[in-house]
PDB file of C-alpha atoms in Angstrom:
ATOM      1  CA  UNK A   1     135.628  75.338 145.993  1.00  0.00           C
ATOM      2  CA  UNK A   2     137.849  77.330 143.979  1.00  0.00           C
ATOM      3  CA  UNK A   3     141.598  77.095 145.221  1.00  0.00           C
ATOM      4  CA  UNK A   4     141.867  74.843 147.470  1.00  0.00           C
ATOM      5  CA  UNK A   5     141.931  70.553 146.888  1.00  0.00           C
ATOM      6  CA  UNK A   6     141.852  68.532 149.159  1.00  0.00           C
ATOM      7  CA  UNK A   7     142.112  64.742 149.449  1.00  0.00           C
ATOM      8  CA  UNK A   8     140.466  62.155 150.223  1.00  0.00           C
ATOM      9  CA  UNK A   9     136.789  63.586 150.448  1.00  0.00           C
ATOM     10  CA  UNK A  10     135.997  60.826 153.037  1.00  0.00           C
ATOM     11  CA  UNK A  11     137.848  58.280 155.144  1.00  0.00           C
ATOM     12  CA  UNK A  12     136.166  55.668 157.418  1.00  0.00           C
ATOM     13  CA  UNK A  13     138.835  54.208 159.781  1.00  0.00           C
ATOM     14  CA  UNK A  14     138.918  52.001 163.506  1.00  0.00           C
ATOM     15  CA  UNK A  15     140.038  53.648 166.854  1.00  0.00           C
ATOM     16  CA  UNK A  16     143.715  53.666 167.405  1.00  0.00           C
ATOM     17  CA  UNK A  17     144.438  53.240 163.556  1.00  0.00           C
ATOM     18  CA  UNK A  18     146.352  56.624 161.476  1.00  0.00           C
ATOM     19  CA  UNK A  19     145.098  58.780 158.822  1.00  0.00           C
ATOM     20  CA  UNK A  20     146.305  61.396 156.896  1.00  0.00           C
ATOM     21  CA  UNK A  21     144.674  64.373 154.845  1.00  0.00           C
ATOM     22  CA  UNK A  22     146.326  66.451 151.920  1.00  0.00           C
ATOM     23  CA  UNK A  23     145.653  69.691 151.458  1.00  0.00           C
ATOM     24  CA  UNK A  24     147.031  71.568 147.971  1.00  0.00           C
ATOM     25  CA  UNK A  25     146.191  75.689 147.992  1.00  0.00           C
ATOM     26  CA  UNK A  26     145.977  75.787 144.004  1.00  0.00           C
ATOM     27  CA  UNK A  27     146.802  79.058 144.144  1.00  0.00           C
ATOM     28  CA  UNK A  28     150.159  79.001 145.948  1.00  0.00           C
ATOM     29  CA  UNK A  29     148.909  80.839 149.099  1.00  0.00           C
ATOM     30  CA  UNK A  30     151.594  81.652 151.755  1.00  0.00           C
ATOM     31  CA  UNK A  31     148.885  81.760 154.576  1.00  0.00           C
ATOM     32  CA  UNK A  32     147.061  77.858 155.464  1.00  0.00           C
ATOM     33  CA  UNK A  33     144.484  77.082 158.216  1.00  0.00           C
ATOM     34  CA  UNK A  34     143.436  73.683 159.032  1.00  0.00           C
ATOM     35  CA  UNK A  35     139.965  73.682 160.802  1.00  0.00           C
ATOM     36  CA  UNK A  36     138.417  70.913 162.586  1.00  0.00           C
ATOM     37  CA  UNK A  37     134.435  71.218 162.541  1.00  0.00           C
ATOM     38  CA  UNK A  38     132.376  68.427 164.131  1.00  0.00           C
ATOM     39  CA  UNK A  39     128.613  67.380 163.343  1.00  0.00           C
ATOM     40  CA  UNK A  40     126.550  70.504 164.819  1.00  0.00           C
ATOM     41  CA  UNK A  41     129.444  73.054 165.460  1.00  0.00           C
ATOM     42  CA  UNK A  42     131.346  75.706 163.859  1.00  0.00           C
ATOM     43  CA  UNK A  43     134.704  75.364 162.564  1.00  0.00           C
ATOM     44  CA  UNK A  44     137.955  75.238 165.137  1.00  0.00           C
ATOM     45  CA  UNK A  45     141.065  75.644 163.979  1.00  0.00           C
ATOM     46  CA  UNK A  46     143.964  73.374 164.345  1.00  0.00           C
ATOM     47  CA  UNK A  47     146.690  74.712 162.755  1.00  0.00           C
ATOM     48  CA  UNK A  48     147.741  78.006 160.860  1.00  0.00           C
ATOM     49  CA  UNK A  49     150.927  78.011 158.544  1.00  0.00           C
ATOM     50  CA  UNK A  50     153.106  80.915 157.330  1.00  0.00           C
ATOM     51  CA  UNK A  51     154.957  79.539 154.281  1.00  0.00           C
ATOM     52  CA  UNK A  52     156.233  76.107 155.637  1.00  0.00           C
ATOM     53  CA  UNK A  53     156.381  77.542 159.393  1.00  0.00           C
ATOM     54  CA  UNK A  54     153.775  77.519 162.379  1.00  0.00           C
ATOM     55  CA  UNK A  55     152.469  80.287 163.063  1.00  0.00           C
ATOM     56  CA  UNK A  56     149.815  79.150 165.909  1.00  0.00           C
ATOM     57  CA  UNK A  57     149.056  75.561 166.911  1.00  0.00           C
ATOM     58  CA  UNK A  58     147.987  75.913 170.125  1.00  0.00           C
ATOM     59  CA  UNK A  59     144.500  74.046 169.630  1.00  0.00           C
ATOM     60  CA  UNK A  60     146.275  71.290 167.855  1.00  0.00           C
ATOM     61  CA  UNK A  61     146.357  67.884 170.159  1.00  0.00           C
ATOM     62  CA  UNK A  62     149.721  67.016 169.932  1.00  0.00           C
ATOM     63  CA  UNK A  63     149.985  63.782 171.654  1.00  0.00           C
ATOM     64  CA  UNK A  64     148.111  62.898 168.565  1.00  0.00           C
ATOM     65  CA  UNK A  65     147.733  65.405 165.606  1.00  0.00           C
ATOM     66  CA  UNK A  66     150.974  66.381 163.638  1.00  0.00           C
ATOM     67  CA  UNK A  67     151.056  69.184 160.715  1.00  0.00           C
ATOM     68  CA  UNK A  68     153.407  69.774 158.218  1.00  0.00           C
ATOM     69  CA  UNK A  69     153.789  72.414 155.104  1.00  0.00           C
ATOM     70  CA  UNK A  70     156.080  70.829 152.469  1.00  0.00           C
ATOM     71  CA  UNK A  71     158.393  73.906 150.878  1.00  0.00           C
ATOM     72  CA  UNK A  72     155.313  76.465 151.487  1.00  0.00           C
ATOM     73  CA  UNK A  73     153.055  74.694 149.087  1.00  0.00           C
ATOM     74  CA  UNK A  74     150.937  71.565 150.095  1.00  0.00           C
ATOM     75  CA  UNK A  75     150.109  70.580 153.565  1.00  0.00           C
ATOM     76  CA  UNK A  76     149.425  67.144 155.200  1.00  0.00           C
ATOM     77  CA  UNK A  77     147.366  66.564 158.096  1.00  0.00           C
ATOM     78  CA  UNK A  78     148.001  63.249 160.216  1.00  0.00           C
ATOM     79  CA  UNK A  79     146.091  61.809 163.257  1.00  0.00           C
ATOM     80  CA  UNK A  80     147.890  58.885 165.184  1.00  0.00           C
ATOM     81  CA  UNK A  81     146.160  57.052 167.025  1.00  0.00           C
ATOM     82  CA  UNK A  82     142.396  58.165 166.104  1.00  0.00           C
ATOM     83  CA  UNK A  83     139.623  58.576 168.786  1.00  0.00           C
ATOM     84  CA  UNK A  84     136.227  58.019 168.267  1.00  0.00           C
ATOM     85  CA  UNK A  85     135.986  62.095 168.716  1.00  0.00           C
ATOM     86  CA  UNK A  86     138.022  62.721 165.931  1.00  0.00           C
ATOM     87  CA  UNK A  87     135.134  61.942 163.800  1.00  0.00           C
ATOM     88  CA  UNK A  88     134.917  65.424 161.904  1.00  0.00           C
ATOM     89  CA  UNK A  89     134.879  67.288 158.373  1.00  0.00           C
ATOM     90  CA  UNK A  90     138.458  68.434 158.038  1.00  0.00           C
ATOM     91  CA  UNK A  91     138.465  71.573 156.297  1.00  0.00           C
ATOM     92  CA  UNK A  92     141.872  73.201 154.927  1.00  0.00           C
ATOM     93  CA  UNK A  93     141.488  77.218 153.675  1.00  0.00           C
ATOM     94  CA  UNK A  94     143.209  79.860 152.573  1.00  0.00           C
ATOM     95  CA  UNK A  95     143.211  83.701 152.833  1.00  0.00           C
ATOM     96  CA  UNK A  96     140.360  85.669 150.507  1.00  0.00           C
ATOM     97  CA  UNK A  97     139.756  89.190 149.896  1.00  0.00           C
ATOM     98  CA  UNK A  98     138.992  91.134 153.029  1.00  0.00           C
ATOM     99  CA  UNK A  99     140.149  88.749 155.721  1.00  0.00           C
ATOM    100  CA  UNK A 100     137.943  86.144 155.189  1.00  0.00           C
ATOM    101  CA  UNK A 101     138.836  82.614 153.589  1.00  0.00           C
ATOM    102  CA  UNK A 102     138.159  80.250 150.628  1.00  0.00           C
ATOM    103  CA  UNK A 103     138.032  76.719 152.003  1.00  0.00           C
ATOM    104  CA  UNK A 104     138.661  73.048 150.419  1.00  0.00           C
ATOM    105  CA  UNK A 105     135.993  71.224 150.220  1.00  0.00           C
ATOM    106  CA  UNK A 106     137.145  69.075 153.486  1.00  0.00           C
ATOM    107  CA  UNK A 107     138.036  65.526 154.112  1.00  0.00           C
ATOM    108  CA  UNK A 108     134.792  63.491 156.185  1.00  0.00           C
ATOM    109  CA  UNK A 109     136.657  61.689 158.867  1.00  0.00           C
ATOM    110  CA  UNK A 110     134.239  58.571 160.617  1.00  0.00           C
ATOM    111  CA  UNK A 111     136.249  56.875 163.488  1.00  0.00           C
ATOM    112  CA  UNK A 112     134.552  53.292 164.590  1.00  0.00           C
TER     113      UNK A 112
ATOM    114  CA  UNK B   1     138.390  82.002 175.727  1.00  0.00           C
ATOM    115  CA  UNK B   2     137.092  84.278 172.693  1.00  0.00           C
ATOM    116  CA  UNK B   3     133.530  83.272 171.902  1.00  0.00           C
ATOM    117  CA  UNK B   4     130.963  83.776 169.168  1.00  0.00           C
ATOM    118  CA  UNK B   5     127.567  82.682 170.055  1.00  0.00           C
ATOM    119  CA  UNK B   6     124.591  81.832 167.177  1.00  0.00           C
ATOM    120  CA  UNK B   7     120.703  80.651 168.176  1.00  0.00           C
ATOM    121  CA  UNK B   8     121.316  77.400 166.856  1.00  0.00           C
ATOM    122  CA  UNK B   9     117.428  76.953 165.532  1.00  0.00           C
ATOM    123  CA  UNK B  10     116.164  75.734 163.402  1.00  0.00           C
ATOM    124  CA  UNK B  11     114.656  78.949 161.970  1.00  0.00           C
ATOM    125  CA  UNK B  12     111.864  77.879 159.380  1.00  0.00           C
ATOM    126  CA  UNK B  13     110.666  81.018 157.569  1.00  0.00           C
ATOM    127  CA  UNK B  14     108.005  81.104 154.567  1.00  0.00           C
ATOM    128  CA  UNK B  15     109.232  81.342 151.097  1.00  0.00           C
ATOM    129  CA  UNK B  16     109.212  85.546 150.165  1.00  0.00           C
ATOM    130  CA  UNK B  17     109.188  86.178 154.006  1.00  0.00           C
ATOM    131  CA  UNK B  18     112.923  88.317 156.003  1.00  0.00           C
ATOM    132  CA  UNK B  19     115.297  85.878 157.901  1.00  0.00           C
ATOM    133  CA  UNK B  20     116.809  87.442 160.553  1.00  0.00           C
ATOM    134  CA  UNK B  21     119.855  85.924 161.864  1.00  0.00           C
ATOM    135  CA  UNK B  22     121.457  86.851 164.730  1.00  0.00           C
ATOM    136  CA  UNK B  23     125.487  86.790 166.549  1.00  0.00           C
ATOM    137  CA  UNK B  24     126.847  88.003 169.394  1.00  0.00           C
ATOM    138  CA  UNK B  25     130.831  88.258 169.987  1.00  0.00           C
ATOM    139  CA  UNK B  26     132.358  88.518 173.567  1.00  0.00           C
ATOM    140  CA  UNK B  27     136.330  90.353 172.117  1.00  0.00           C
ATOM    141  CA  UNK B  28     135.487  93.808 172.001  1.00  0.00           C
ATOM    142  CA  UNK B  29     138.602  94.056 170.006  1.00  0.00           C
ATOM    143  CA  UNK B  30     136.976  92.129 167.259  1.00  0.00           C
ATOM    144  CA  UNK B  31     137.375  94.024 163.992  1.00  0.00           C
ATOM    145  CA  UNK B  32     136.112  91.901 160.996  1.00  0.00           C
ATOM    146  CA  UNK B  33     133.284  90.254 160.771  1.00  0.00           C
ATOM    147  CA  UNK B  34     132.147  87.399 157.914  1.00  0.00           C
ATOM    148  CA  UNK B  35     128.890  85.649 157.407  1.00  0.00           C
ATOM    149  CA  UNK B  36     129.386  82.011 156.196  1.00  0.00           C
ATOM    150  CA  UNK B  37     126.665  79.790 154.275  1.00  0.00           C
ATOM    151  CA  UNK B  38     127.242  76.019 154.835  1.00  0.00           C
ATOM    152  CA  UNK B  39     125.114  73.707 152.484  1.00  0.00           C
ATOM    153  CA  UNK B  40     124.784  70.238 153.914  1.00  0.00           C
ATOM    154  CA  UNK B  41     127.579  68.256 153.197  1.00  0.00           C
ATOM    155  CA  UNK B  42     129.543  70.756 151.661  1.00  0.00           C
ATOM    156  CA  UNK B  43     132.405  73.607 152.766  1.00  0.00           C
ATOM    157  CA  UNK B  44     131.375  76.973 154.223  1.00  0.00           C
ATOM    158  CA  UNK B  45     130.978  79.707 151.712  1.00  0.00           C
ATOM    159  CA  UNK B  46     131.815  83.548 152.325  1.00  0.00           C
ATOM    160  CA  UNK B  47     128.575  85.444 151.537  1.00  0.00           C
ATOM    161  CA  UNK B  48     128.930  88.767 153.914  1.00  0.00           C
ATOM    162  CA  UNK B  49     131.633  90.447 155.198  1.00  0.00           C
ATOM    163  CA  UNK B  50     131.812  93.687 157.527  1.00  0.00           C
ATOM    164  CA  UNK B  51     134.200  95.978 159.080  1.00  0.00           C
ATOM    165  CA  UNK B  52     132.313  99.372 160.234  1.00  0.00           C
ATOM    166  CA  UNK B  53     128.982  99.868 162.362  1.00  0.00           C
ATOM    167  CA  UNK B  54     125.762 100.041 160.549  1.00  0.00           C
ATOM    168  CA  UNK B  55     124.756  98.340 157.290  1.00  0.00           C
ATOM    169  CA  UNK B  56     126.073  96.491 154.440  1.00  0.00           C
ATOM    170  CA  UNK B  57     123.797  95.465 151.600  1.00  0.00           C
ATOM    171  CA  UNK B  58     124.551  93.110 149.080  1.00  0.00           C
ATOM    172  CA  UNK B  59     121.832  91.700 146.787  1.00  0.00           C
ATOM    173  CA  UNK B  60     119.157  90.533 148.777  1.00  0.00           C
ATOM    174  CA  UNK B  61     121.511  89.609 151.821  1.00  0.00           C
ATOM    175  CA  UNK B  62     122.258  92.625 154.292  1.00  0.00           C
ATOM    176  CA  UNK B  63     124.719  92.450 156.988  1.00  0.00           C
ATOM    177  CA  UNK B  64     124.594  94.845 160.490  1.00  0.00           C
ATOM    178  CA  UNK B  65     126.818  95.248 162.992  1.00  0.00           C
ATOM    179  CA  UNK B  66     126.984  97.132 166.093  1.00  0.00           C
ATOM    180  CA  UNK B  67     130.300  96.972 167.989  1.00  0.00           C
ATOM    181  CA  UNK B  68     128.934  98.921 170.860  1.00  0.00           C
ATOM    182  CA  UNK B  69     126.562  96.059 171.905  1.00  0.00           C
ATOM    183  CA  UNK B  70     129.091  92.899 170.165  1.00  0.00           C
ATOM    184  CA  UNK B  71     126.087  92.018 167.422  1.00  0.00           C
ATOM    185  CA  UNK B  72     126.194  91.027 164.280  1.00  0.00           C
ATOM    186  CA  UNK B  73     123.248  90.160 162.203  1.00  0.00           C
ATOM    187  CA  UNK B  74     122.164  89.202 158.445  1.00  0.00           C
ATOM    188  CA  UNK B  75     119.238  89.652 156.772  1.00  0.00           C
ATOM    189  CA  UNK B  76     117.789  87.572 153.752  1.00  0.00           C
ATOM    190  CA  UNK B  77     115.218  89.335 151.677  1.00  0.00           C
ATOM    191  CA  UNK B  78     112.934  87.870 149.577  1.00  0.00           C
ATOM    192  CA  UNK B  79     113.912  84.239 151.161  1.00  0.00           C
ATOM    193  CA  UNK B  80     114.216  81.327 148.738  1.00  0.00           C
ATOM    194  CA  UNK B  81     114.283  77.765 149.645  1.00  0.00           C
ATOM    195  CA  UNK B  82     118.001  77.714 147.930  1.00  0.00           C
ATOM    196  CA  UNK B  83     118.949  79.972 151.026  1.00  0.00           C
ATOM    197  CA  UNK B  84     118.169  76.966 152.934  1.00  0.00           C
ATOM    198  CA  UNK B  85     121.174  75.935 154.739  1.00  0.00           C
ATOM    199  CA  UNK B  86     123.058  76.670 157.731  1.00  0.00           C
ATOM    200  CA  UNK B  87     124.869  80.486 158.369  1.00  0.00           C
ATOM    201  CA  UNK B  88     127.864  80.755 160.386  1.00  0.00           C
ATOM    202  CA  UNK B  89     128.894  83.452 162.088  1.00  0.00           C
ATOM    203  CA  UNK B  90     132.999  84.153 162.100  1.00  0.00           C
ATOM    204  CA  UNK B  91     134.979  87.460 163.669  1.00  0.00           C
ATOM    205  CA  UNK B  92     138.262  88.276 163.639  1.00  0.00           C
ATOM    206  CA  UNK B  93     139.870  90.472 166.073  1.00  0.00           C
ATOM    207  CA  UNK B  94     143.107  91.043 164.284  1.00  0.00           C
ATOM    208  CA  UNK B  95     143.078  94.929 162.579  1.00  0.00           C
ATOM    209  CA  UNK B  96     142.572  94.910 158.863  1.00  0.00           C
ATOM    210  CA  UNK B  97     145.946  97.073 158.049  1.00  0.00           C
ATOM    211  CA  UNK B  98     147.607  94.049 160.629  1.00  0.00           C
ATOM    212  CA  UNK B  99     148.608  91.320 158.684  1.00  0.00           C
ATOM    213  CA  UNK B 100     148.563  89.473 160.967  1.00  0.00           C
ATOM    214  CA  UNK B 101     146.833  85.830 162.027  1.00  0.00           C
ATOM    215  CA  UNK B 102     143.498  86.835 160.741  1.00  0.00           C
ATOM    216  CA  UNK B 103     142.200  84.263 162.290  1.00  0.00           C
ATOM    217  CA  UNK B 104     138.587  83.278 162.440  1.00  0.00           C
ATOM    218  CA  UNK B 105     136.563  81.944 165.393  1.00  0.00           C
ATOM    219  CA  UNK B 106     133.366  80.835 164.580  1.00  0.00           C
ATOM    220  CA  UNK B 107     129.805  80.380 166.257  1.00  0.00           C
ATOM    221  CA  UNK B 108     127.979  76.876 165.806  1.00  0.00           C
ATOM    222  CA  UNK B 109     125.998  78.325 162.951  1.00  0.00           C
ATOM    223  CA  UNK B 110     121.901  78.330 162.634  1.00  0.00           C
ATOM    224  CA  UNK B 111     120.056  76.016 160.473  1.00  0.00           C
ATOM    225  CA  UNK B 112     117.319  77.933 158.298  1.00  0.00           C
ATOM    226  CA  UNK B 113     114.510  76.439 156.338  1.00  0.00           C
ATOM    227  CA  UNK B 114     112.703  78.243 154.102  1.00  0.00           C
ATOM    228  CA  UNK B 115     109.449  76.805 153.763  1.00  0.00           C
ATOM    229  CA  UNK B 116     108.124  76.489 150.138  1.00  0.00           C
TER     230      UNK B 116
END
């Protein structure tokens, strides 16, 4: 997936314990999404970023989830504590032509 | 709650046969509209994208929409088991000329099988 890395490509970790996910748009995007998409469903987004600010984060569980956009570039994802629900593909994407988007090719979260 | 609603399948079609898929959107705002490929295991892929009523063709993939009735729909031609995979639906309600969120909300996708 052209333009967008993302680390690690899987992560098995217990309930309660943190994890983090790195996302690098290659191609210095100003626009980032972070999507959540479970086993069986479509992507839901988390998070959308404007340069290092939020632009919309209202589906993003706070009590848990943080974002942040280091200088407007790469983006890290962190979960503290994990549920068992947060099992998941995280996917990070950026902007492509005509409104659609170019995605990473995701981070496979397995909570036990 | 903005929703975009897919028959989740699976749809098994035979190999040279039309796959219809189908989408139905409930923002009647909704301006752009994407069709997304998702191999197992992998990222979705942008195959289709559509702004105006009627028809877009592209190859052997060919993408209709009808904002009066909130439907989108894609055809594969010509189906190959390599099409196999699952196709989400995504629709944005933000104006192209907006730039603005351009977010995406997406359906759940439907598996399709093309049977050899």
């Amino acid at each position: 997936e052209a333009g967008v890395a993302q680390s690690p490509r899987y992560k098995i970790i217990e309930k309660r314990q943190s994890v983090a996910f790195w996302c690098n748009p290659i191609s210095g995007h100003a626009t980032l999404y972070w999507y959540q998409q479970i086993l069986g469903q479509g992507p839901k987004l988390l998070i959308q970023f404007q340069n290092n600010g939020v632009v919309d984060d209202s589906q993003l569980p706070k009590d848990r989830f943080s974002a942040e956009r280091l200088k407007g570039v790469d983006s890290t994802l962190k979960i503290q504590p994990a549920k068992l629900e947060d099992s998941a593909v995280y996917l990070c994407a950026i902007p492509a032509g005509g409104n659609g988007y170019t995605f990473g090719s995701g981070t496979r979260l397995t909570v036990v | 709650q903005k929703e975009v609603e897919q028959n989740s399948g699976p749809l098994s079609v035979p190999e040279g046969a039309i796959a219809s898929l189908n989408c139905t959107y409930s923002d009647r705002v909704s301006q752009s509209f994407f069709w997304y490929r998702q191999y197992s295991g992998k990222s979705p892929e942008l195959i289709m994208s559509i702004y105006s009523n009627g028809d877009k063709e592209d190859g052997r993939f060919t993408a209709q929409l009808n904002k009066a009735s909130q439907y989108v729909s894609l055809l594969i031609r010509d189906s190959q088991p390599s099409d196999s995979a699952t196709y989400l639906c995504a629709v944005n309600p933000s104006p192209l000329s907006s730039g603005s969120a351009r977010q995406l909300t997406f359906g759940s996708g439907t598996q399709l099988t093309v049977l050899p």
